mmCIF file of C-alpha atoms and ligand atoms in Angstrom:
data_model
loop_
_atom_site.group_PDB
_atom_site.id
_atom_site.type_symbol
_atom_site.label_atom_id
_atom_site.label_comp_id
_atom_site.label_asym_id
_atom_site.label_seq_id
_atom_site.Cartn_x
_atom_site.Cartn_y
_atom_site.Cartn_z
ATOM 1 C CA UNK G 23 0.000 0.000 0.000
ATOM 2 C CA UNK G 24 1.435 3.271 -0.685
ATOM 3 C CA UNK G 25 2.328 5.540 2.255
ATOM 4 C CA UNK G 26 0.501 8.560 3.672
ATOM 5 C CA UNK G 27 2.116 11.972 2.365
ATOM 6 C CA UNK G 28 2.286 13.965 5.905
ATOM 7 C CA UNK G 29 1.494 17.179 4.425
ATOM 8 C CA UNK G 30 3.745 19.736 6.268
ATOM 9 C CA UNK G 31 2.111 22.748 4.171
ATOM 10 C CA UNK G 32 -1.594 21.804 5.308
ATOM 11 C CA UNK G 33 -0.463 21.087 8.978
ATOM 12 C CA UNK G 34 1.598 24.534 8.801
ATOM 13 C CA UNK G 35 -1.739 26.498 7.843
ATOM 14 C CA UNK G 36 -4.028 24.797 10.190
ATOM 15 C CA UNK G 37 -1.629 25.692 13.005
ATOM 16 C CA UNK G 38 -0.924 29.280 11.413
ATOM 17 C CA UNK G 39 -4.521 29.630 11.226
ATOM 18 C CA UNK G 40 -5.017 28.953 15.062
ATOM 19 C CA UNK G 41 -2.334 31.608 15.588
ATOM 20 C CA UNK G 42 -4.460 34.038 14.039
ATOM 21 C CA UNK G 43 -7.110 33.503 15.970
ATOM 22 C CA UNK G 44 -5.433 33.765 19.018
ATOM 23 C CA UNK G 45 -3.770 36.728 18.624
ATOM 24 C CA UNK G 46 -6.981 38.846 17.641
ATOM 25 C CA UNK G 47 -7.674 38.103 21.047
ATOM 26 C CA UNK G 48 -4.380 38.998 22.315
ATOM 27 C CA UNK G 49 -4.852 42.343 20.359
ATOM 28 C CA UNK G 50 -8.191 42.943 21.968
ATOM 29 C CA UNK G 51 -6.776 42.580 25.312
ATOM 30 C CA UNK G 52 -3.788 44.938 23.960
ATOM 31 C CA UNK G 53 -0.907 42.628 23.759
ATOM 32 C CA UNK G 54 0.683 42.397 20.029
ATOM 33 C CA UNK G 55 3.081 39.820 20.007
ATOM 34 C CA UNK G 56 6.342 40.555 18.173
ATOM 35 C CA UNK G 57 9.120 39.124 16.802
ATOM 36 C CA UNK G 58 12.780 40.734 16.055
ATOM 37 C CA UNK G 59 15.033 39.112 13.700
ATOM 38 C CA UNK G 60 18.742 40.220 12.860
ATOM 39 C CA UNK G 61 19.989 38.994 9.109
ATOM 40 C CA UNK G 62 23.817 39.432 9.332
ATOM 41 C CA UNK G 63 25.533 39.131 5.825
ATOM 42 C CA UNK G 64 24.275 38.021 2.011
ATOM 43 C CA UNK G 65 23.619 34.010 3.187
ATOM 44 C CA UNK G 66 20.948 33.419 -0.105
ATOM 45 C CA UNK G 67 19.140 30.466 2.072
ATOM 46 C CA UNK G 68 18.929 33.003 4.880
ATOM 47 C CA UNK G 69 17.139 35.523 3.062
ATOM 48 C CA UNK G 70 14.566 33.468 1.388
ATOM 49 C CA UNK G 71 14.209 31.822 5.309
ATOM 50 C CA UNK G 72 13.834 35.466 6.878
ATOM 51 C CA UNK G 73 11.480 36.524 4.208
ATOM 52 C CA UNK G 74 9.135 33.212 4.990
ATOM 53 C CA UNK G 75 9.603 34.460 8.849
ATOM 54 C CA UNK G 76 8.509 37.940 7.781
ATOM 55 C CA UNK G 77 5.414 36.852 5.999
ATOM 56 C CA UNK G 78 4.270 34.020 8.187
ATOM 57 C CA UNK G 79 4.314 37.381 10.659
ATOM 58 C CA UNK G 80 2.231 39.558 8.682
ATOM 59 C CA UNK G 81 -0.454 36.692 7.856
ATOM 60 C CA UNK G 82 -0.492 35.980 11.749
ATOM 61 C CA UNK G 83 -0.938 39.668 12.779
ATOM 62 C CA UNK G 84 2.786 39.261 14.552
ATOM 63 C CA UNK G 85 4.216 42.663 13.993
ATOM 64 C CA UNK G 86 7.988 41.848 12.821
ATOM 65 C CA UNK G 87 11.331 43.588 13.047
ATOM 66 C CA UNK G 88 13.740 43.248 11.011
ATOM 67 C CA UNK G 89 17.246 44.556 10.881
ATOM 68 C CA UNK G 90 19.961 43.762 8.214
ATOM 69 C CA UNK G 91 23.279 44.061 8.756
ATOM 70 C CA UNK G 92 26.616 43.837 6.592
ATOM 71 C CA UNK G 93 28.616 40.623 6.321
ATOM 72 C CA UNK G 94 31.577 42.942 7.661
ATOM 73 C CA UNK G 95 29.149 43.811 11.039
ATOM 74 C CA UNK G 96 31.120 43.024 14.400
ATOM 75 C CA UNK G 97 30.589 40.938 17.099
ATOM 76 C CA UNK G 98 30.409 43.775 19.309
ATOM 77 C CA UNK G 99 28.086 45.357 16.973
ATOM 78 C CA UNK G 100 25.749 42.378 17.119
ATOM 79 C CA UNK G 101 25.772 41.734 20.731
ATOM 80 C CA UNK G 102 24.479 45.477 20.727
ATOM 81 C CA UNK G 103 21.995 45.310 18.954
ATOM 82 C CA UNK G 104 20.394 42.041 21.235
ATOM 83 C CA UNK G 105 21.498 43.935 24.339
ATOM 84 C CA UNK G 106 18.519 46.329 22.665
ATOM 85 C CA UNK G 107 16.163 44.129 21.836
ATOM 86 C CA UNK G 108 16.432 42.672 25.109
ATOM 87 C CA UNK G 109 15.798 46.021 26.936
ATOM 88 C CA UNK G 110 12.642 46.930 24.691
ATOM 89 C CA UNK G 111 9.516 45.623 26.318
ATOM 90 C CA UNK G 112 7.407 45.441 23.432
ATOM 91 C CA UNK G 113 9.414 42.996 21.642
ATOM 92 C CA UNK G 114 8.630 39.609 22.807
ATOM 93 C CA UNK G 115 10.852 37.297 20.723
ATOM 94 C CA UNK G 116 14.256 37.928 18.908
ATOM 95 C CA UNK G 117 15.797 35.581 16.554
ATOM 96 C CA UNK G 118 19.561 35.944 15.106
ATOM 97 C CA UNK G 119 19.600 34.216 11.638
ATOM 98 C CA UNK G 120 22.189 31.291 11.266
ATOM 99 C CA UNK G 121 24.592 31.054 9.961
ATOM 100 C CA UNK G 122 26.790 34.117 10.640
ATOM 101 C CA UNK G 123 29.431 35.363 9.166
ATOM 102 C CA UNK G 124 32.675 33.678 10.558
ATOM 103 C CA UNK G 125 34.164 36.791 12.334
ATOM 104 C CA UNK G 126 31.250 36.333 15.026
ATOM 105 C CA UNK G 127 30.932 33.522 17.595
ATOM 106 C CA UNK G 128 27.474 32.313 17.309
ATOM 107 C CA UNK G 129 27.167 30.824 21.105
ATOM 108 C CA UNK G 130 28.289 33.943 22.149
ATOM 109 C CA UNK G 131 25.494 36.156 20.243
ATOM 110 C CA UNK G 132 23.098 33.033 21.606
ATOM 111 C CA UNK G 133 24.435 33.155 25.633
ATOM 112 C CA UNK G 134 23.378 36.992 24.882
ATOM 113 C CA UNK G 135 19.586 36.740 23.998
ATOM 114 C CA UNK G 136 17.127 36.815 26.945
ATOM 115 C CA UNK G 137 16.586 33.372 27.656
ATOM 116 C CA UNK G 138 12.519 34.391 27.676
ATOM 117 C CA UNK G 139 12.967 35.550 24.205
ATOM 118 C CA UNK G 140 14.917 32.793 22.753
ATOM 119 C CA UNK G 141 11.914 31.824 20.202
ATOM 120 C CA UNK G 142 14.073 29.346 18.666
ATOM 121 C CA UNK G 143 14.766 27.600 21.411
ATOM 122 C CA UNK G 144 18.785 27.407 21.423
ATOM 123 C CA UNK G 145 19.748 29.533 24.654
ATOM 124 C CA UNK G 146 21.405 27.127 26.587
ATOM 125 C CA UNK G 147 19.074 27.709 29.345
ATOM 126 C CA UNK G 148 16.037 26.489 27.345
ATOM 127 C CA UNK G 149 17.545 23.826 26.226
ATOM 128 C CA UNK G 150 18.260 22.714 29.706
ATOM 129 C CA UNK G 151 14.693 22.922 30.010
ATOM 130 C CA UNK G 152 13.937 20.610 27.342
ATOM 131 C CA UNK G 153 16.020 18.239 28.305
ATOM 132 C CA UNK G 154 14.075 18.338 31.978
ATOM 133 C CA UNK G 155 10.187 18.476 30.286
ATOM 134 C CA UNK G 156 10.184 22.340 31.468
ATOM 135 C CA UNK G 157 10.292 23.889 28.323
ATOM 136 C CA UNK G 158 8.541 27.388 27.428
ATOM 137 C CA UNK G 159 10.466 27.391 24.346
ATOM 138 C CA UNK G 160 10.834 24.010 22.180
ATOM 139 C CA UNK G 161 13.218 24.394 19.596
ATOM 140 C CA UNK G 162 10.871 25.126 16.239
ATOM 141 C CA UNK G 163 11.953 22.219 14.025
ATOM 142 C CA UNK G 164 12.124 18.872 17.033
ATOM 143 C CA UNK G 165 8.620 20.211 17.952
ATOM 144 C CA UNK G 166 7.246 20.716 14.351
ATOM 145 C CA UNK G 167 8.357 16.816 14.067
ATOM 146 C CA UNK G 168 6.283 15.962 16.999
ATOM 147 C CA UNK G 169 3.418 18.038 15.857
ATOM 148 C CA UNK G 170 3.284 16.618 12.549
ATOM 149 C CA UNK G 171 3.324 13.095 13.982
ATOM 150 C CA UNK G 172 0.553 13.993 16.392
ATOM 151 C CA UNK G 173 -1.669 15.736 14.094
ATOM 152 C CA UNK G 174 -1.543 12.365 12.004
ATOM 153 C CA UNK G 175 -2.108 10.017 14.467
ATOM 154 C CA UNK G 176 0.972 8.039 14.621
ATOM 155 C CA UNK G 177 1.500 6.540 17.780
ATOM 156 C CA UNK G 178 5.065 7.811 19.345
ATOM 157 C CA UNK G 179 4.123 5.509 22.992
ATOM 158 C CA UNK G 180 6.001 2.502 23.036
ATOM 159 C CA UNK G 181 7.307 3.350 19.588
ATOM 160 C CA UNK G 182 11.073 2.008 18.661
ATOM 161 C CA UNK G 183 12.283 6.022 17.161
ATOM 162 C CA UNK G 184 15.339 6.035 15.255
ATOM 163 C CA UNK G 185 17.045 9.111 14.978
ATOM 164 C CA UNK G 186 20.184 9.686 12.586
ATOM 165 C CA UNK G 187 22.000 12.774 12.861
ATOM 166 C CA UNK G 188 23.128 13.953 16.375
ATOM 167 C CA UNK G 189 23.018 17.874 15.709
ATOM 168 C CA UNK G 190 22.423 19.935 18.634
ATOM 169 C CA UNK G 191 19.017 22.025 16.376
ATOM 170 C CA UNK G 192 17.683 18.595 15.639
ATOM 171 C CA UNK G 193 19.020 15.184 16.277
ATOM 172 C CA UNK G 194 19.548 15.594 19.857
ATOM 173 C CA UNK G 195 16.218 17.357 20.603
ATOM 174 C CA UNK G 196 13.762 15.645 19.106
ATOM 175 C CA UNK G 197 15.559 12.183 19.956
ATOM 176 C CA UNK G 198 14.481 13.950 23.780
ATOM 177 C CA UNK G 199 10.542 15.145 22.642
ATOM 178 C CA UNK G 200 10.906 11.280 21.569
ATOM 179 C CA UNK G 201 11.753 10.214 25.107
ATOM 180 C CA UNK G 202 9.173 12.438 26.571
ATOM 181 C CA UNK G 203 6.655 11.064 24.520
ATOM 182 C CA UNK G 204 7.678 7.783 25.568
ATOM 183 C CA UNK G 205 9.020 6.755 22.289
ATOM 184 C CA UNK G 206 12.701 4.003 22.970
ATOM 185 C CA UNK G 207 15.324 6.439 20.899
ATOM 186 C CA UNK G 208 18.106 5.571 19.609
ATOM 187 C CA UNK G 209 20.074 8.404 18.132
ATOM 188 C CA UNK G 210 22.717 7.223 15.143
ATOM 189 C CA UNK G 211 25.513 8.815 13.345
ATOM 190 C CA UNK G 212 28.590 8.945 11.548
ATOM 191 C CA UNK G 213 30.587 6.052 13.547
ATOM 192 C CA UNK G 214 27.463 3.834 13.738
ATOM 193 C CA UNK G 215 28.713 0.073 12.712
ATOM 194 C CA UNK G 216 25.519 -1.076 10.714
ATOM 195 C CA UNK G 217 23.247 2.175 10.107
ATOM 196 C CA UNK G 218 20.946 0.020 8.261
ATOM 197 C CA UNK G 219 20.283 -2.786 10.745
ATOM 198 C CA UNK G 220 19.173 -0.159 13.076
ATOM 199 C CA UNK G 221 17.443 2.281 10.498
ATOM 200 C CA UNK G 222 15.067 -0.983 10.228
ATOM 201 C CA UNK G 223 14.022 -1.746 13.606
ATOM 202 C CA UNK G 224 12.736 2.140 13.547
ATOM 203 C CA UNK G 225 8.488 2.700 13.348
ATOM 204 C CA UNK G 226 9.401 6.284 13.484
ATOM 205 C CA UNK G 227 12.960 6.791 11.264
ATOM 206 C CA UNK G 228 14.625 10.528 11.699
ATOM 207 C CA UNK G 229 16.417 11.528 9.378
ATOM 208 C CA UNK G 230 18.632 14.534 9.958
ATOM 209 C CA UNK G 231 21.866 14.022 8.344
ATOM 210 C CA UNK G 232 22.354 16.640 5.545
ATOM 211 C CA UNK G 233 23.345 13.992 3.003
ATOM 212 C CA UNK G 234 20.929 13.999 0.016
ATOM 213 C CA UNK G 235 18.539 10.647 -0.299
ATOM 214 C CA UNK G 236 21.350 8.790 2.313
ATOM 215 C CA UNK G 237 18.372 7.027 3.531
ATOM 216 C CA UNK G 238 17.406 4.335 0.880
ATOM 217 C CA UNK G 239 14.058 2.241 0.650
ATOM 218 C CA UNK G 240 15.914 -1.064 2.280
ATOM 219 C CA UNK G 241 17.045 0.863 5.297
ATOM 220 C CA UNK G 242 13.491 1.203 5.931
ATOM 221 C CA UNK G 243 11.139 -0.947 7.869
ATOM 222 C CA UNK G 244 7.387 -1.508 6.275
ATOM 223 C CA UNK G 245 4.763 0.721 7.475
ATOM 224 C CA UNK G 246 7.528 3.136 9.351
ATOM 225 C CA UNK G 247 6.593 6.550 9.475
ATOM 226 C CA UNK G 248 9.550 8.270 7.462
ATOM 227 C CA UNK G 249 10.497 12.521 8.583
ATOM 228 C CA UNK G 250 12.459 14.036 6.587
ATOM 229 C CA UNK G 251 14.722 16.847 7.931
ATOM 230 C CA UNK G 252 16.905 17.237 5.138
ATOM 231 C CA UNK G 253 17.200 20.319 3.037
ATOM 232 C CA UNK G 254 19.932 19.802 0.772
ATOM 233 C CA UNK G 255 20.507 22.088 -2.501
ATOM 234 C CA UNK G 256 21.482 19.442 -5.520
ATOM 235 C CA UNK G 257 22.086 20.633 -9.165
ATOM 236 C CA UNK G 258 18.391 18.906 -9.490
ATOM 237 C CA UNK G 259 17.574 21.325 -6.925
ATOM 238 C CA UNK G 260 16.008 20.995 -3.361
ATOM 239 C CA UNK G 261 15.809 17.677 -1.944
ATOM 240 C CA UNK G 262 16.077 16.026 1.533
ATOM 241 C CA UNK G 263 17.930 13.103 3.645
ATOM 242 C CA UNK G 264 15.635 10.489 1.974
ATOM 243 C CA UNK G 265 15.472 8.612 -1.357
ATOM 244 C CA UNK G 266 11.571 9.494 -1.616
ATOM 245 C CA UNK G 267 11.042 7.853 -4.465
ATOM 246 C CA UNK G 268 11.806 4.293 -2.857
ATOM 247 C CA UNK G 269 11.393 5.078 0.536
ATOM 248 C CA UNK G 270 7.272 6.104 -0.003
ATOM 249 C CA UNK G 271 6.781 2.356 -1.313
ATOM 250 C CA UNK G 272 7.660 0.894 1.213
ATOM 251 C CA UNK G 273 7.359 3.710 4.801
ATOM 252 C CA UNK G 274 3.603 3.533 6.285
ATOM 253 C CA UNK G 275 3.897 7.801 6.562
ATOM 254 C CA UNK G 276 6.384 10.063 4.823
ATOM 255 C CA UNK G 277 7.381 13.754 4.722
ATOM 256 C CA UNK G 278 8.016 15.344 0.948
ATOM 257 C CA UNK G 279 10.810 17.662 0.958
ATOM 258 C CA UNK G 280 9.850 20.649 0.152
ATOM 259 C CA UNK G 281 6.653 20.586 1.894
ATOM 260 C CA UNK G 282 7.277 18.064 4.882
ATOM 261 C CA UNK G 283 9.500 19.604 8.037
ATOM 262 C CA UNK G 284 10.062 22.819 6.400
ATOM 263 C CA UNK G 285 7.195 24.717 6.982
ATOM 264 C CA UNK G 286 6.363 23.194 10.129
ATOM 265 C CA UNK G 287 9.289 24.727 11.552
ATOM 266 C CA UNK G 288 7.927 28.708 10.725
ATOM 267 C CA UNK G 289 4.840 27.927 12.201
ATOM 268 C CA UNK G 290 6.492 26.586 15.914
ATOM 269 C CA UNK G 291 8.536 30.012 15.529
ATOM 270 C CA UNK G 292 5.117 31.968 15.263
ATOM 271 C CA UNK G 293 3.701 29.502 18.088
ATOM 272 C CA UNK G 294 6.467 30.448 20.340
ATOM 273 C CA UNK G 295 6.742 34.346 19.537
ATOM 274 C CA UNK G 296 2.856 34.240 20.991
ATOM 275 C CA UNK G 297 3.812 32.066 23.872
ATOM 276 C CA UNK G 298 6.307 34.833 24.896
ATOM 277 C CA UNK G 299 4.206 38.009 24.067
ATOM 278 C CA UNK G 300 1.744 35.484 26.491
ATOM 279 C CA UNK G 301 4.212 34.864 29.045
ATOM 280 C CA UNK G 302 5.576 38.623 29.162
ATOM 281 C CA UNK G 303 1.745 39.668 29.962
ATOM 282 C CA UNK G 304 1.550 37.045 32.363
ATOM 283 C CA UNK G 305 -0.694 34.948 30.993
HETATM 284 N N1 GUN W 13 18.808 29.220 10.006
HETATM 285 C C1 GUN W 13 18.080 28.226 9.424
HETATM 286 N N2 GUN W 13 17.031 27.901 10.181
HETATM 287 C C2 GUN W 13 17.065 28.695 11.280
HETATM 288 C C3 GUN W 13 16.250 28.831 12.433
HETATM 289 O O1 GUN W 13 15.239 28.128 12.629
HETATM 290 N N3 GUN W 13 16.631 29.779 13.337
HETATM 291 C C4 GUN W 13 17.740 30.557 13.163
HETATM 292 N N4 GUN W 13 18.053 31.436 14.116
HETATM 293 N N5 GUN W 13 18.536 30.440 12.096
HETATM 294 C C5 GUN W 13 18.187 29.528 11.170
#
């Protein structure tokens, strides 16, 4: 039987939808969430992500901020310009596109951001928090994962997860959401002996490895529910960690790239830039 496309765009609209609704009510009570993003440098990926931010803003009623900055900007400079956005009450989130240029250390510009504006869910604080169940902020694209696999019923209880990549944005948070969820995770990577024997024993397969279609069809088990995370740029253009073609014959559930993770993980940025303007009113 062919597999179930999980349909990232649909799930991304419901959920941006819901946002919308909310914050007319925020507005009403006279909160208006907002979100501040910094774009340091000419990254061409980063521009078409920050313009996705800006309009997944404007559709919510989020008012945005945005502030560009030369590739040649400081660290100083940068830290700055947080330092500000932390000290102005009516911004609720602020988000520092990665990558930066190389003359600025990212975990420092991170260590700077309020921890109760980290939208994205990197401070080292909040991921402390994640690791504990505490969160306020999940990191956008582990929780879009578990979103998408709630939203289409796939049970994560008792579940055998396999995760493959061991990043510290994806592998190694949502192999934890896993956990909490009471999935068994196993997280996999480079030195792994037999990737494949334990790629099949997964019902829920990761795959977050930035190697394009490095997951093939016999590395999965039948009926697995297959996510995507890749979002690698090929001379055939955009295409993710999985060999979709052969993988969708044979997975129960499986993310397209584009159209799977992607846009899930905008819409758990807009759901935690309200959960801030939320938690700043004290509500
Ligand atoms: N670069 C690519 N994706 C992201 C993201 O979700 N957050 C930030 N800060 N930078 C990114």
């Amino acid at each position: 039987m062919a597999a179930t496309i999980i349909d990232g765009k649909k799930v991304s609209a419901d959920i941006k939808a819901e946002l919308k609704m909310e914050v007319a009510q925020l507005k009403s009570r006279g909160i208006e969430p907002c979100l501040a993003v910094a774009l340091v440098g000419d990254d061409p990926g980063s521009h078409i992500y920050v313009r996705n931010k800006e309009e997944a803003c404007a559709l919510i009623g989020i008012r945005s901020i945005k502030e560009q900055l030369p590739a040649s900007t400081s660290q100083e400079d940068v830290l700055a310009l947080v330092e500000s956005w932390n000290q102005d009450k009516a911004i609720d989130g602020i988000l520092v596109q990665s990558p930066l240029p190389k003359q600025i250390d990212e975990h420092r510009v991170l260590l700077a951001i309020d921890s109760a504006k980290d939208v994205d869910g990197w401070h080292p604080f909040n991921v402390g928090q994640l690791m504990i169940g505490e969160s306020i902020f999940e990191s956008c694209t582990p929780s879009g994962i578990i979103e998408l696999l709630k939203r289409y019923d796939i049970e994560i209880a008792g579940s055998q997860a396999v995760v493959v990549g061991r990043s510290n944005i994806v592998g190694k948070p949502v192999a934890m959401l896993l956990l909490h969820n009471n999935a068994t995770v196993e997280i996999c990577h480079s030195k792994t002996r037999d990737l494949a024997a334990e790629t099949r024993r997964a019902d829920i397969l990761i795959a977050a490895v930035g190697k394009p279609k490095f997951i093939t069809a016999d590395m999965i088990k039948p009926g697995a529910a297959v996510i995507d995370v890749g979002m690698n740029r090929t001379e055939a253009g955009l295409c993710g960690d999985v060999d979709f073609a052969g993988a969708k014959e044979v997975a129960g559930a499986i993310t397209p790239v584009p159209g799977g993770v992607g846009p899930m993980t905008i819409a758990m940025l807009m759901r935690n830039t309200v959960q801030a303007a939320k938690a700043a009113a004290g509500i």
